[in-house]
mmCIF file of C-alpha atoms in Angstrom:
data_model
loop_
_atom_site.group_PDB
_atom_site.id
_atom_site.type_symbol
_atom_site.label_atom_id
_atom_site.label_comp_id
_atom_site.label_asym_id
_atom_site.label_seq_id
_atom_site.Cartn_x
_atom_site.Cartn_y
_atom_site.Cartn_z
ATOM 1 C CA UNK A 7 18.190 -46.342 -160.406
ATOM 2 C CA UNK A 8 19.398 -49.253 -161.394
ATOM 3 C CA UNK A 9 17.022 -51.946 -163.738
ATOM 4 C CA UNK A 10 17.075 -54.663 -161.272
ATOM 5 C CA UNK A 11 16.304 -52.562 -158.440
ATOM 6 C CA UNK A 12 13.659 -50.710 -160.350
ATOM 7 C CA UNK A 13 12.105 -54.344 -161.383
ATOM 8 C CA UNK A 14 12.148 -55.298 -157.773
ATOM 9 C CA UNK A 15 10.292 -52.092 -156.564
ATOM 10 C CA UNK A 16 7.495 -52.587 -159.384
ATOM 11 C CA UNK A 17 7.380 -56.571 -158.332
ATOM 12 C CA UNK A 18 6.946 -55.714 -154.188
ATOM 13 C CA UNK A 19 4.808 -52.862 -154.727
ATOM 14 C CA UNK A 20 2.273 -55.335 -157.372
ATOM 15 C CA UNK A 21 2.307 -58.380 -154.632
ATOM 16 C CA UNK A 22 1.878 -55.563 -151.830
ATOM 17 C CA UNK A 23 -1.465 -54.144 -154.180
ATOM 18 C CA UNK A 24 -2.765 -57.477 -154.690
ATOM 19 C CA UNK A 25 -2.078 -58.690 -151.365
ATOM 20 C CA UNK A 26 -4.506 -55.422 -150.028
ATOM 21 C CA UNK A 27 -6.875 -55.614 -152.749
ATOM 22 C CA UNK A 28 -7.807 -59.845 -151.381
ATOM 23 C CA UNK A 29 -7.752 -58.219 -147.526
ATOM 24 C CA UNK A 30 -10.178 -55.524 -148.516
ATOM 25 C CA UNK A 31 -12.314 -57.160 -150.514
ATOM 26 C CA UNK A 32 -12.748 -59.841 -148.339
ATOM 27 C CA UNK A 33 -13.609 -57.583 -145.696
ATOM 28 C CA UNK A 34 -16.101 -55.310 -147.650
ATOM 29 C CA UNK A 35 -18.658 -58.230 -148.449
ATOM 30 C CA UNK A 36 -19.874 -58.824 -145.166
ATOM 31 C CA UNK A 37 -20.651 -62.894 -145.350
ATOM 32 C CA UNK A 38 -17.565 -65.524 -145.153
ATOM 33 C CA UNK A 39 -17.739 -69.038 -146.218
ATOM 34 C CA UNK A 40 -14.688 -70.042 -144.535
ATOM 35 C CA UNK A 41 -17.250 -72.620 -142.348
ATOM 36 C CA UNK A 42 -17.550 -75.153 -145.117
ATOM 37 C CA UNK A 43 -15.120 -78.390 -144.944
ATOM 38 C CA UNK A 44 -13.320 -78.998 -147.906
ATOM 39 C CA UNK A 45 -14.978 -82.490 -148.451
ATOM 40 C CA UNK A 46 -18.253 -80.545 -148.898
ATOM 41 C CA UNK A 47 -20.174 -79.041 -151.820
ATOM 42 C CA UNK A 48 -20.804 -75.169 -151.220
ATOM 43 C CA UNK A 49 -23.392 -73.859 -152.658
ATOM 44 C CA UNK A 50 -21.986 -71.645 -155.412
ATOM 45 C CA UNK A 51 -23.742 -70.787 -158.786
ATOM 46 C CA UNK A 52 -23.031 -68.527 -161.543
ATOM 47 C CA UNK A 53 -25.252 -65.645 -160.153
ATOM 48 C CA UNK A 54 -22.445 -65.387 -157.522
ATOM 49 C CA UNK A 55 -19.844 -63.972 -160.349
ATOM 50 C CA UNK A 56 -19.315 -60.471 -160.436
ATOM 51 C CA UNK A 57 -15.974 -59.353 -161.665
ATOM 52 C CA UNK A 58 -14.499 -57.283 -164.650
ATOM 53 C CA UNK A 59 -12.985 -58.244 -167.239
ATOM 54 C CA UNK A 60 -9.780 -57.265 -168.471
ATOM 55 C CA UNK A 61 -10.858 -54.534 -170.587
ATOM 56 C CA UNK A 62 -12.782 -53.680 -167.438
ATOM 57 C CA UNK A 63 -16.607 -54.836 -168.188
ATOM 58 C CA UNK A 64 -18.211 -55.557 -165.444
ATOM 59 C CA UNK A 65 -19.755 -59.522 -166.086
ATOM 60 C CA UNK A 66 -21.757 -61.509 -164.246
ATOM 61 C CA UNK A 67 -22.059 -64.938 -164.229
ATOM 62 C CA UNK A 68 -25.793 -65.261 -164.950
ATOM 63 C CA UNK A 69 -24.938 -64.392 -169.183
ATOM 64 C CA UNK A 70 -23.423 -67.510 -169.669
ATOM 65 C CA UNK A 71 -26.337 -69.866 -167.637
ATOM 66 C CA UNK A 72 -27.612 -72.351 -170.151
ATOM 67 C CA UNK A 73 -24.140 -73.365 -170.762
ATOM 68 C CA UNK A 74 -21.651 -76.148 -169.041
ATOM 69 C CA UNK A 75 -19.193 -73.369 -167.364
ATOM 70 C CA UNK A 76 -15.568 -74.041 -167.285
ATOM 71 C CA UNK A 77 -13.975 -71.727 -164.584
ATOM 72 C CA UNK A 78 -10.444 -71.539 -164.260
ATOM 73 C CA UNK A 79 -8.931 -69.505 -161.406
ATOM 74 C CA UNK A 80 -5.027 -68.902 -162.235
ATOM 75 C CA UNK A 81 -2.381 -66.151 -161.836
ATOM 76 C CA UNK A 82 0.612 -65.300 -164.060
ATOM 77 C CA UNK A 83 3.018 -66.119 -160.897
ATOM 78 C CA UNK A 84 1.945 -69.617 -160.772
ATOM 79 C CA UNK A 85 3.837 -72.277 -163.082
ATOM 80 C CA UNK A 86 1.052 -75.063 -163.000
ATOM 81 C CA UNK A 87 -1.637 -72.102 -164.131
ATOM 82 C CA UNK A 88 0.235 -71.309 -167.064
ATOM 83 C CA UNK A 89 0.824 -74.687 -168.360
ATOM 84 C CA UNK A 90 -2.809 -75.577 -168.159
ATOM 85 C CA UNK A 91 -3.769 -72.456 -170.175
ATOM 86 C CA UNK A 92 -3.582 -73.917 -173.736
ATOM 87 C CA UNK A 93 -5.682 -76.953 -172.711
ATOM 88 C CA UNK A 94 -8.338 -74.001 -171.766
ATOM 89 C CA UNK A 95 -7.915 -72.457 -174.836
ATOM 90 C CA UNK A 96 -7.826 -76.313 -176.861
ATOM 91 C CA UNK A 97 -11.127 -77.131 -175.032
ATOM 92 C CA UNK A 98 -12.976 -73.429 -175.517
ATOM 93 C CA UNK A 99 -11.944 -74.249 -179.203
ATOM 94 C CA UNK A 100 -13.034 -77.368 -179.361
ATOM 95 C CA UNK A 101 -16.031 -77.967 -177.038
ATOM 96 C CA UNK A 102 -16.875 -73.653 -177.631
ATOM 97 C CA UNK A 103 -19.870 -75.021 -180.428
ATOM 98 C CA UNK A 104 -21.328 -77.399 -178.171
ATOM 99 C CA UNK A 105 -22.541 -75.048 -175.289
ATOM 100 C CA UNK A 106 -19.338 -75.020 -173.016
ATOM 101 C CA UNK A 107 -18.132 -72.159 -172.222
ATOM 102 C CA UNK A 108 -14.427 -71.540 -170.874
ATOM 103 C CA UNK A 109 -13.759 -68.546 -168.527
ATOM 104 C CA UNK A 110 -11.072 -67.397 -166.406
ATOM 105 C CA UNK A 111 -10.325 -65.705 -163.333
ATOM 106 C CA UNK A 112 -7.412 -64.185 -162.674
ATOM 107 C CA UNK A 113 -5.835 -63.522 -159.199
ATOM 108 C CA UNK A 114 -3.692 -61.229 -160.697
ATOM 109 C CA UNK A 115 -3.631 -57.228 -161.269
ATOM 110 C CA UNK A 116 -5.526 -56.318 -164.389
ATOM 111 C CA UNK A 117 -2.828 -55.245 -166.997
ATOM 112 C CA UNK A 118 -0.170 -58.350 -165.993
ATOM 113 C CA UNK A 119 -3.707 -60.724 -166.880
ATOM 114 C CA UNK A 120 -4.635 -58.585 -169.704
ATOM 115 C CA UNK A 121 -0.771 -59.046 -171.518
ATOM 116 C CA UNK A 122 -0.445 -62.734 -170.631
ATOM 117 C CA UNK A 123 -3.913 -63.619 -171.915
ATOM 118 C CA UNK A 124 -2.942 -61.909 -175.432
ATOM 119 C CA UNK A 125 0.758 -63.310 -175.081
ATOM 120 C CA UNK A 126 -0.896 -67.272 -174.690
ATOM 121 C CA UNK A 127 -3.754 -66.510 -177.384
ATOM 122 C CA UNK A 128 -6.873 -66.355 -174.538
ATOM 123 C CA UNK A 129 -9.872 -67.414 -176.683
ATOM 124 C CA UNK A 130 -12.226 -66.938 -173.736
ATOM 125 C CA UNK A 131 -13.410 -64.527 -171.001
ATOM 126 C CA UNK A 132 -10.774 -63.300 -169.033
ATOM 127 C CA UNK A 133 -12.133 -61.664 -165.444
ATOM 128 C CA UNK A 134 -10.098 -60.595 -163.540
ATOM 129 C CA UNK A 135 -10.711 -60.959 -158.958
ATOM 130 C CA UNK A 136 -9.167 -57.296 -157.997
ATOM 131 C CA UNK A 137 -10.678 -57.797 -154.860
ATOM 132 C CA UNK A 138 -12.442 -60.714 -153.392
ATOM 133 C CA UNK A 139 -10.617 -63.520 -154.829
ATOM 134 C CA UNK A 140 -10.025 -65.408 -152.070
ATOM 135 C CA UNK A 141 -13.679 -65.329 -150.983
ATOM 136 C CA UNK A 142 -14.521 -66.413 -154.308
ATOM 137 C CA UNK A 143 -12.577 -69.320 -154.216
ATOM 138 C CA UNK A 144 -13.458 -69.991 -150.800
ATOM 139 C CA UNK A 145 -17.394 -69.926 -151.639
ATOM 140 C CA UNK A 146 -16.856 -72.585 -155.001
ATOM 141 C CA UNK A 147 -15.004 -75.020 -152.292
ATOM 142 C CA UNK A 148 -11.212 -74.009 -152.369
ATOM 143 C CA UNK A 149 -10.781 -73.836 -148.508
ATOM 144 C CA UNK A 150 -6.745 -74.235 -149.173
ATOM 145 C CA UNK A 151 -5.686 -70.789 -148.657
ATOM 146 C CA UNK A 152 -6.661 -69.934 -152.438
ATOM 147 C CA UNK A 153 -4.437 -72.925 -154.022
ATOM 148 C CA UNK A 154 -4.210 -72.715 -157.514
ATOM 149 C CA UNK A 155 -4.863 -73.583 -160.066
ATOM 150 C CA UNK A 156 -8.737 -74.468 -159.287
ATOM 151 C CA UNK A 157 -11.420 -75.116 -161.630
ATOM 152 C CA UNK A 158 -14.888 -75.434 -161.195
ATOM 153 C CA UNK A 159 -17.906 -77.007 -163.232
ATOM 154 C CA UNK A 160 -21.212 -75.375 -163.181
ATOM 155 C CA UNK A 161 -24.413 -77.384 -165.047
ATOM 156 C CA UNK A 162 -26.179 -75.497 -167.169
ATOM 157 C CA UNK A 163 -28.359 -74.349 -164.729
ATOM 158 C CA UNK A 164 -25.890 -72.268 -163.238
ATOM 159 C CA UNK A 165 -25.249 -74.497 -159.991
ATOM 160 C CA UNK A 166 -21.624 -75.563 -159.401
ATOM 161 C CA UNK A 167 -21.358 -79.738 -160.101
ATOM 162 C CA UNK A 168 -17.542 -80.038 -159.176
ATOM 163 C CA UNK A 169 -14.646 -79.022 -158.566
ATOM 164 C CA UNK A 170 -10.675 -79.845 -159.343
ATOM 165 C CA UNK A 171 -7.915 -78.199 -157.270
ATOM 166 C CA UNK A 172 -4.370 -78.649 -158.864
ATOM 167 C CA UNK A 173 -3.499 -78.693 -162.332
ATOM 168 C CA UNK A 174 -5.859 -80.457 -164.667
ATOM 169 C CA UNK A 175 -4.956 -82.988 -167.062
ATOM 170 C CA UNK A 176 -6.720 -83.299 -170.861
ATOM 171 C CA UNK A 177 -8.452 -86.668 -169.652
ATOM 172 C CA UNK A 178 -9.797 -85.141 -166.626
ATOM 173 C CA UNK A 179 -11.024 -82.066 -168.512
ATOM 174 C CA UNK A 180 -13.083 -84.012 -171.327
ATOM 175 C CA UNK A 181 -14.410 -86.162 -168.599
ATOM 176 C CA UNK A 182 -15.964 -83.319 -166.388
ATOM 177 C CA UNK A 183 -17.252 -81.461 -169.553
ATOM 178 C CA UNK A 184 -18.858 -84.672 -171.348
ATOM 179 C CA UNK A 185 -20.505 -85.637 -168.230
ATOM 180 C CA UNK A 186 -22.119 -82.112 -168.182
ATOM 181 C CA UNK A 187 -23.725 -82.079 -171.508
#
């Protein structure tokens, strides 16, 4: 077989997977939160995180309450995503000592998240939504047929404060976090 053809097999059989695992796992938990208009605040805490990680931990969101909560939702196959992920890994770095806490999610199959976060130097949590992603974004306010990249705020008592849908700039990122703390 020939390389290309073999790399376009793997590709259409990982965005088939992925494309089954959101279906199923939206269908498996039983609630939807697809009612909420996009100008309004769902409400989304930290207790409603349970994913693995990508060395397949299951985490939940309640270890990092007490914290300002930085949650990125990205995927390798999105360009905006990737170019956002050093500022992540600037402000985990940076902010890290002060009670923020970075994390990721990625809408993404486990090893492809798992080799791009140690390719880009991940400093933070890396989870990873097998299944359920698109509920998940869809409960923290992303009614735009999971958009990313999205990131969401959550106060340090675990409730989500607000939201940013797009790629984020520095400025934008030190505002949300300083008016957190």
């Amino acid at each position: 077989m020939k390389p290309s053809r073999y790399f376009l097999i793997v590709a259409l059989l990982s965005i088939a997977a992925l494309a089954l695992g959101l279906y199923l796992g939206g269908r498996q938990t039983g609630h939807s939160h697809s009612s909420w208009p996009w100008s309004a605040a769902p409400v989304a805490t930290l207790a409603d995180i349970e994913l693995p990680d990508i060395d397949r931990r299951l985490r939940r969101g309640d270890e990092w309450r007490g914290k300002v909560v930085v949650l990125n939702h990205w995927a390798t196959w999105c360009p905006p995503c990737r170019e956002e992920i050093p500022l992540l890994v600037d402000a985990q770095r940076r902010w890290g000592g002060r009670g923020v806490q970075v994390l990721g999610v990625a809408h993404d199959l486990l090893d492809t998240a798992r080799a791009f976060g140690a390719e880009m130097g991940i400093n933070y949590p890396s989870l990873v939504a097998i299944t359920g992603g698109e509920e998940l974004l869809r409960a923290q306010g992303n009614n735009r047929a999971g958009a990313l990249p999205f990131t969401v705020f959550f106060g340090r008592d675990g409730r989500l404060a607000a939201t940013h849908l797009g790629q984020i700039s520095a400025e934008e990122l030190e505002r949300a976090i300083a008016a957190l703390l």
